[in-house]
Amino acid sequence: MRKEKLLELKKYVEELRVVDKIQEKHSSFITSVPYTFKLNNGLFIKREQLIKNGSDGSAVIIMPVTPDDEILTVIEPRVFTKLTVAVAFPAGYVEANENIYDAARRELKEETGHVVSELVLLDSFYQDEGCSKAFNHSFIGLNSICKYPQKLDAGEVVRYMTFNLKELEELEEMGYINGANSKLTLAKGKEYLRRKCYNEKI
């Protein structure tokens, strides 16, 4: 790990870590809708579906790679984790009537100001199939270049940094990358990059 990168990351972690919390009386962002389902074998089961901000919560996650083979990450408060801050990849919800590629480009631009020349779909998966319809999509973005200022939503706090692939593996081992979406995207992204590198050599 480059010393200056680790120092910069620790500065952001210290800046964004939670130091206090106040419980609110009501939240309108996440709601739970109860259902009873009848199975084909005649049994009935009760389940609840989580709704996020009026939608199913489907999201995109983007692993952007710069022209010099650095990988763009975001550092954000993740207030319910042990550290309360996490290193992740740019990500966000798919809006109504938006295709996943447009959603990925929009979220990347909003969170980091970066644009990519190409998006490659790595995988699609349910985030929590026990209580949610959220179907997430992991991408790798090629030739990621910063062209715009950040355009964050109200309440969003996002810092961003680049690391090389080996450093990302170290950050995962150190516990900075700990979300399932980021871990899966990193694993699939490494597989894609190593396969691409091999193919270019033969």
PDB file of C-alpha atoms in Angstrom:
ATOM      1  CA  MET A   1       0.000   0.000   0.000  1.00  0.00           C
ATOM      2  CA  ARG A   2       1.375   3.409  -0.952  1.00  0.00           C
ATOM      3  CA  LYS A   3       1.928   5.338   2.267  1.00  0.00           C
ATOM      4  CA  GLU A   4       0.385   8.557   0.940  1.00  0.00           C
ATOM      5  CA  LYS A   5      -2.763   6.687  -0.125  1.00  0.00           C
ATOM      6  CA  LEU A   6      -3.229   5.111   3.286  1.00  0.00           C
ATOM      7  CA  LEU A   7      -2.706   8.465   5.002  1.00  0.00           C
ATOM      8  CA  GLU A   8      -5.250  10.147   2.722  1.00  0.00           C
ATOM      9  CA  LEU A   9      -7.775   7.374   3.347  1.00  0.00           C
ATOM     10  CA  LYS A  10      -7.321   7.559   7.115  1.00  0.00           C
ATOM     11  CA  LYS A  11      -7.887  11.325   6.923  1.00  0.00           C
ATOM     12  CA  TYR A  12     -11.227  10.781   5.185  1.00  0.00           C
ATOM     13  CA  VAL A  13     -12.225   7.998   7.583  1.00  0.00           C
ATOM     14  CA  GLU A  14     -11.534  10.253  10.547  1.00  0.00           C
ATOM     15  CA  GLU A  15     -13.478  13.101   8.925  1.00  0.00           C
ATOM     16  CA  LEU A  16     -16.559  10.988   8.158  1.00  0.00           C
ATOM     17  CA  ARG A  17     -16.788   8.648  11.152  1.00  0.00           C
ATOM     18  CA  VAL A  18     -19.861   8.870  13.382  1.00  0.00           C
ATOM     19  CA  VAL A  19     -19.337  10.563  16.744  1.00  0.00           C
ATOM     20  CA  ASP A  20     -22.972  10.700  17.955  1.00  0.00           C
ATOM     21  CA  LYS A  21     -26.481   9.676  16.935  1.00  0.00           C
ATOM     22  CA  ILE A  22     -30.030  10.770  17.681  1.00  0.00           C
ATOM     23  CA  GLN A  23     -32.909   8.370  17.103  1.00  0.00           C
ATOM     24  CA  GLU A  24     -35.674   9.869  14.989  1.00  0.00           C
ATOM     25  CA  LYS A  25     -39.350   9.134  15.608  1.00  0.00           C
ATOM     26  CA  HIS A  26     -40.289   8.210  12.057  1.00  0.00           C
ATOM     27  CA  SER A  27     -38.709   7.336   8.731  1.00  0.00           C
ATOM     28  CA  SER A  28     -40.434   7.592   5.365  1.00  0.00           C
ATOM     29  CA  PHE A  29     -37.520   6.230   3.292  1.00  0.00           C
ATOM     30  CA  ILE A  30     -37.908   2.545   4.157  1.00  0.00           C
ATOM     31  CA  THR A  31     -41.299   0.921   4.624  1.00  0.00           C
ATOM     32  CA  SER A  32     -42.371  -2.689   5.083  1.00  0.00           C
ATOM     33  CA  VAL A  33     -45.373  -4.218   3.294  1.00  0.00           C
ATOM     34  CA  PRO A  34     -46.752  -7.520   4.717  1.00  0.00           C
ATOM     35  CA  TYR A  35     -48.034 -10.280   2.414  1.00  0.00           C
ATOM     36  CA  THR A  36     -49.400 -13.794   2.686  1.00  0.00           C
ATOM     37  CA  PHE A  37     -48.301 -16.075  -0.159  1.00  0.00           C
ATOM     38  CA  LYS A  38     -49.898 -19.322  -1.234  1.00  0.00           C
ATOM     39  CA  LEU A  39     -47.426 -21.907  -2.504  1.00  0.00           C
ATOM     40  CA  ASN A  40     -48.143 -24.426  -5.207  1.00  0.00           C
ATOM     41  CA  ASN A  41     -48.234 -27.201  -2.584  1.00  0.00           C
ATOM     42  CA  GLY A  42     -51.091 -25.464  -0.754  1.00  0.00           C
ATOM     43  CA  LEU A  43     -49.061 -24.011   2.130  1.00  0.00           C
ATOM     44  CA  PHE A  44     -49.361 -20.348   3.140  1.00  0.00           C
ATOM     45  CA  ILE A  45     -46.343 -18.299   4.234  1.00  0.00           C
ATOM     46  CA  LYS A  46     -46.118 -14.742   5.559  1.00  0.00           C
ATOM     47  CA  ARG A  47     -43.392 -12.393   4.341  1.00  0.00           C
ATOM     48  CA  GLU A  48     -42.682  -8.659   4.383  1.00  0.00           C
ATOM     49  CA  GLN A  49     -41.246  -6.684   1.477  1.00  0.00           C
ATOM     50  CA  LEU A  50     -38.958  -3.709   2.068  1.00  0.00           C
ATOM     51  CA  ILE A  51     -39.717  -0.674  -0.081  1.00  0.00           C
ATOM     52  CA  LYS A  52     -37.042   2.026  -0.394  1.00  0.00           C
ATOM     53  CA  ASN A  53     -38.248   5.521  -1.189  1.00  0.00           C
ATOM     54  CA  GLY A  54     -41.267   4.153  -3.029  1.00  0.00           C
ATOM     55  CA  SER A  55     -39.310   1.725  -5.235  1.00  0.00           C
ATOM     56  CA  ASP A  56     -37.981  -1.819  -5.015  1.00  0.00           C
ATOM     57  CA  GLY A  57     -34.441  -0.559  -4.350  1.00  0.00           C
ATOM     58  CA  SER A  58     -32.725  -2.002  -7.415  1.00  0.00           C
ATOM     59  CA  ALA A  59     -29.275  -0.466  -7.777  1.00  0.00           C
ATOM     60  CA  VAL A  60     -26.117  -0.242  -9.867  1.00  0.00           C
ATOM     61  CA  ILE A  61     -22.503  -0.549  -8.681  1.00  0.00           C
ATOM     62  CA  ILE A  62     -19.638   0.671 -10.865  1.00  0.00           C
ATOM     63  CA  MET A  63     -15.935  -0.225 -10.624  1.00  0.00           C
ATOM     64  CA  PRO A  64     -14.315   2.555 -12.711  1.00  0.00           C
ATOM     65  CA  VAL A  65     -10.814   2.006 -14.103  1.00  0.00           C
ATOM     66  CA  THR A  66      -8.761   5.049 -15.144  1.00  0.00           C
ATOM     67  CA  PRO A  67      -6.491   5.124 -18.231  1.00  0.00           C
ATOM     68  CA  ASP A  68      -3.468   4.547 -15.956  1.00  0.00           C
ATOM     69  CA  ASP A  69      -5.060   1.436 -14.400  1.00  0.00           C
ATOM     70  CA  GLU A  70      -6.071   3.059 -11.123  1.00  0.00           C
ATOM     71  CA  ILE A  71      -9.499   2.115  -9.755  1.00  0.00           C
ATOM     72  CA  LEU A  72     -11.858   4.786  -8.491  1.00  0.00           C
ATOM     73  CA  THR A  73     -13.496   4.270  -5.099  1.00  0.00           C
ATOM     74  CA  VAL A  74     -15.770   6.319  -2.869  1.00  0.00           C
ATOM     75  CA  ILE A  75     -15.442   6.842   0.873  1.00  0.00           C
ATOM     76  CA  GLU A  76     -18.788   7.347   2.583  1.00  0.00           C
ATOM     77  CA  PRO A  77     -20.372   7.199   6.030  1.00  0.00           C
ATOM     78  CA  ARG A  78     -21.851   3.735   6.551  1.00  0.00           C
ATOM     79  CA  VAL A  79     -23.257   4.507   9.945  1.00  0.00           C
ATOM     80  CA  PHE A  80     -24.429   1.023  10.967  1.00  0.00           C
ATOM     81  CA  THR A  81     -21.072  -0.668  10.305  1.00  0.00           C
ATOM     82  CA  LYS A  82     -18.412  -1.204  12.954  1.00  0.00           C
ATOM     83  CA  LEU A  83     -16.127   1.494  11.527  1.00  0.00           C
ATOM     84  CA  THR A  84     -19.108   3.738  10.502  1.00  0.00           C
ATOM     85  CA  VAL A  85     -17.201   4.596   7.282  1.00  0.00           C
ATOM     86  CA  ALA A  86     -16.534   2.363   4.295  1.00  0.00           C
ATOM     87  CA  VAL A  87     -14.570   2.266   1.061  1.00  0.00           C
ATOM     88  CA  ALA A  88     -16.850   1.210  -1.784  1.00  0.00           C
ATOM     89  CA  PHE A  89     -17.536   1.754  -5.458  1.00  0.00           C
ATOM     90  CA  PRO A  90     -19.830   4.447  -6.845  1.00  0.00           C
ATOM     91  CA  ALA A  91     -23.392   3.149  -6.653  1.00  0.00           C
ATOM     92  CA  GLY A  92     -27.007   4.196  -6.476  1.00  0.00           C
ATOM     93  CA  TYR A  93     -30.617   3.357  -7.183  1.00  0.00           C
ATOM     94  CA  VAL A  94     -32.087   2.833 -10.627  1.00  0.00           C
ATOM     95  CA  GLU A  95     -34.771   5.449 -11.216  1.00  0.00           C
ATOM     96  CA  ALA A  96     -38.205   4.720 -12.692  1.00  0.00           C
ATOM     97  CA  ASN A  97     -38.075   4.053 -16.455  1.00  0.00           C
ATOM     98  CA  GLU A  98     -34.255   4.252 -16.430  1.00  0.00           C
ATOM     99  CA  ASN A  99     -32.139   1.497 -17.971  1.00  0.00           C
ATOM    100  CA  ILE A 100     -29.278   0.155 -15.907  1.00  0.00           C
ATOM    101  CA  TYR A 101     -26.532   1.538 -18.166  1.00  0.00           C
ATOM    102  CA  ASP A 102     -27.927   5.064 -17.951  1.00  0.00           C
ATOM    103  CA  ALA A 103     -28.299   4.658 -14.194  1.00  0.00           C
ATOM    104  CA  ALA A 104     -24.660   3.579 -13.865  1.00  0.00           C
ATOM    105  CA  ARG A 105     -23.381   6.530 -15.907  1.00  0.00           C
ATOM    106  CA  ARG A 106     -25.579   8.975 -13.985  1.00  0.00           C
ATOM    107  CA  GLU A 107     -24.555   7.723 -10.540  1.00  0.00           C
ATOM    108  CA  LEU A 108     -20.862   7.717 -11.453  1.00  0.00           C
ATOM    109  CA  LYS A 109     -21.080  11.282 -12.751  1.00  0.00           C
ATOM    110  CA  GLU A 110     -23.090  12.534  -9.763  1.00  0.00           C
ATOM    111  CA  GLU A 111     -20.892  10.962  -7.094  1.00  0.00           C
ATOM    112  CA  THR A 112     -17.468  11.592  -8.629  1.00  0.00           C
ATOM    113  CA  GLY A 113     -17.769  13.724 -11.775  1.00  0.00           C
ATOM    114  CA  HIS A 114     -16.253  10.845 -13.750  1.00  0.00           C
ATOM    115  CA  VAL A 115     -17.367   9.507 -17.119  1.00  0.00           C
ATOM    116  CA  VAL A 116     -16.314   6.246 -18.778  1.00  0.00           C
ATOM    117  CA  SER A 117     -15.875   5.272 -22.405  1.00  0.00           C
ATOM    118  CA  GLU A 118     -17.374   1.825 -21.914  1.00  0.00           C
ATOM    119  CA  LEU A 119     -19.500  -0.008 -19.342  1.00  0.00           C
ATOM    120  CA  VAL A 120     -19.291  -3.790 -19.081  1.00  0.00           C
ATOM    121  CA  LEU A 121     -21.937  -5.649 -17.082  1.00  0.00           C
ATOM    122  CA  LEU A 122     -20.176  -8.027 -14.681  1.00  0.00           C
ATOM    123  CA  ASP A 123     -23.108  -9.612 -12.856  1.00  0.00           C
ATOM    124  CA  SER A 124     -26.698  -9.113 -11.691  1.00  0.00           C
ATOM    125  CA  PHE A 125     -28.005 -10.379  -8.375  1.00  0.00           C
ATOM    126  CA  TYR A 126     -30.665  -9.998  -5.703  1.00  0.00           C
ATOM    127  CA  GLN A 127     -29.413  -8.029  -2.739  1.00  0.00           C
ATOM    128  CA  ASP A 128     -31.675  -9.565  -0.098  1.00  0.00           C
ATOM    129  CA  GLU A 129     -34.113 -11.975  -1.696  1.00  0.00           C
ATOM    130  CA  GLY A 130     -35.720 -12.821   1.650  1.00  0.00           C
ATOM    131  CA  CYS A 131     -37.400  -9.440   2.001  1.00  0.00           C
ATOM    132  CA  SER A 132     -36.695  -7.381  -1.115  1.00  0.00           C
ATOM    133  CA  LYS A 133     -37.165  -7.340  -4.890  1.00  0.00           C
ATOM    134  CA  ALA A 134     -33.985  -5.252  -5.264  1.00  0.00           C
ATOM    135  CA  PHE A 135     -32.024  -6.599  -8.237  1.00  0.00           C
ATOM    136  CA  ASN A 136     -28.548  -5.101  -8.427  1.00  0.00           C
ATOM    137  CA  HIS A 137     -26.158  -4.797 -11.356  1.00  0.00           C
ATOM    138  CA  SER A 138     -22.348  -4.661 -11.112  1.00  0.00           C
ATOM    139  CA  PHE A 139     -20.373  -2.942 -13.855  1.00  0.00           C
ATOM    140  CA  ILE A 140     -16.770  -2.246 -14.694  1.00  0.00           C
ATOM    141  CA  GLY A 141     -16.231   1.154 -16.326  1.00  0.00           C
ATOM    142  CA  LEU A 142     -13.259   1.601 -18.672  1.00  0.00           C
ATOM    143  CA  ASN A 143     -11.198   4.774 -19.245  1.00  0.00           C
ATOM    144  CA  SER A 144     -12.732   6.631 -16.313  1.00  0.00           C
ATOM    145  CA  ILE A 145     -11.906  10.356 -16.469  1.00  0.00           C
ATOM    146  CA  CYS A 146     -13.040  13.202 -14.219  1.00  0.00           C
ATOM    147  CA  LYS A 147     -14.849  15.810 -16.329  1.00  0.00           C
ATOM    148  CA  TYR A 148     -17.430  17.336 -13.979  1.00  0.00           C
ATOM    149  CA  PRO A 149     -17.832  18.468 -10.373  1.00  0.00           C
ATOM    150  CA  GLN A 150     -19.720  16.255  -7.945  1.00  0.00           C
ATOM    151  CA  LYS A 151     -23.487  16.697  -7.886  1.00  0.00           C
ATOM    152  CA  LEU A 152     -24.574  15.022  -4.652  1.00  0.00           C
ATOM    153  CA  ASP A 153     -28.089  14.568  -3.297  1.00  0.00           C
ATOM    154  CA  ALA A 154     -29.076  16.303  -0.071  1.00  0.00           C
ATOM    155  CA  GLY A 155     -27.554  14.390   2.839  1.00  0.00           C
ATOM    156  CA  GLU A 156     -24.942  12.632   0.710  1.00  0.00           C
ATOM    157  CA  VAL A 157     -21.316  12.911   1.811  1.00  0.00           C
ATOM    158  CA  VAL A 158     -18.871  11.344  -0.644  1.00  0.00           C
ATOM    159  CA  ARG A 159     -15.093  11.570  -0.950  1.00  0.00           C
ATOM    160  CA  TYR A 160     -13.282   9.656  -3.678  1.00  0.00           C
ATOM    161  CA  MET A 161      -9.833   8.182  -4.221  1.00  0.00           C
ATOM    162  CA  THR A 162      -8.044   5.888  -6.644  1.00  0.00           C
ATOM    163  CA  PHE A 163      -6.120   2.748  -5.759  1.00  0.00           C
ATOM    164  CA  ASN A 164      -4.422   0.031  -7.755  1.00  0.00           C
ATOM    165  CA  LEU A 165      -5.811  -3.502  -7.742  1.00  0.00           C
ATOM    166  CA  LYS A 166      -3.324  -4.831  -5.183  1.00  0.00           C
ATOM    167  CA  GLU A 167      -4.188  -1.949  -2.831  1.00  0.00           C
ATOM    168  CA  LEU A 168      -7.893  -2.737  -3.136  1.00  0.00           C
ATOM    169  CA  GLU A 169      -7.165  -6.313  -2.106  1.00  0.00           C
ATOM    170  CA  GLU A 170      -5.264  -4.958   0.898  1.00  0.00           C
ATOM    171  CA  LEU A 171      -8.138  -2.632   1.805  1.00  0.00           C
ATOM    172  CA  GLU A 172     -10.530  -5.566   1.706  1.00  0.00           C
ATOM    173  CA  GLU A 173      -8.242  -7.575   3.992  1.00  0.00           C
ATOM    174  CA  MET A 174      -7.974  -4.573   6.341  1.00  0.00           C
ATOM    175  CA  GLY A 175     -11.765  -4.321   6.605  1.00  0.00           C
ATOM    176  CA  TYR A 176     -12.237  -1.017   4.781  1.00  0.00           C
ATOM    177  CA  ILE A 177     -14.102  -2.707   1.918  1.00  0.00           C
ATOM    178  CA  ASN A 178     -16.773  -4.707   3.721  1.00  0.00           C
ATOM    179  CA  GLY A 179     -20.078  -4.325   1.858  1.00  0.00           C
ATOM    180  CA  ALA A 180     -21.415  -7.294  -0.120  1.00  0.00           C
ATOM    181  CA  ASN A 181     -22.065  -5.178  -3.233  1.00  0.00           C
ATOM    182  CA  SER A 182     -18.488  -3.891  -3.303  1.00  0.00           C
ATOM    183  CA  LYS A 183     -16.940  -7.262  -2.469  1.00  0.00           C
ATOM    184  CA  LEU A 184     -18.822  -8.990  -5.275  1.00  0.00           C
ATOM    185  CA  THR A 185     -18.054  -6.209  -7.750  1.00  0.00           C
ATOM    186  CA  LEU A 186     -14.366  -6.271  -6.803  1.00  0.00           C
ATOM    187  CA  ALA A 187     -14.175 -10.061  -7.230  1.00  0.00           C
ATOM    188  CA  LYS A 188     -15.924  -9.951 -10.614  1.00  0.00           C
ATOM    189  CA  GLY A 189     -13.910  -6.893 -11.680  1.00  0.00           C
ATOM    190  CA  LYS A 190     -10.584  -8.566 -10.848  1.00  0.00           C
ATOM    191  CA  GLU A 191     -11.632 -11.606 -12.837  1.00  0.00           C
ATOM    192  CA  TYR A 192     -12.555  -9.414 -15.821  1.00  0.00           C
ATOM    193  CA  LEU A 193      -9.311  -7.391 -15.721  1.00  0.00           C
ATOM    194  CA  ARG A 194      -7.083 -10.437 -15.416  1.00  0.00           C
ATOM    195  CA  ARG A 195      -8.904 -12.196 -18.252  1.00  0.00           C
ATOM    196  CA  LYS A 196      -8.695  -9.066 -20.424  1.00  0.00           C
ATOM    197  CA  CYS A 197      -4.969  -8.698 -19.694  1.00  0.00           C
ATOM    198  CA  TYR A 198      -4.382 -12.355 -20.603  1.00  0.00           C
ATOM    199  CA  ASN A 199      -6.357 -12.074 -23.838  1.00  0.00           C
ATOM    200  CA  GLU A 200      -4.407  -8.985 -24.907  1.00  0.00           C
ATOM    201  CA  LYS A 201      -1.121 -10.852 -24.519  1.00  0.00           C
ATOM    202  CA  ILE A 202      -2.030 -13.780 -26.778  1.00  0.00           C
TER     203      ILE A 202
END
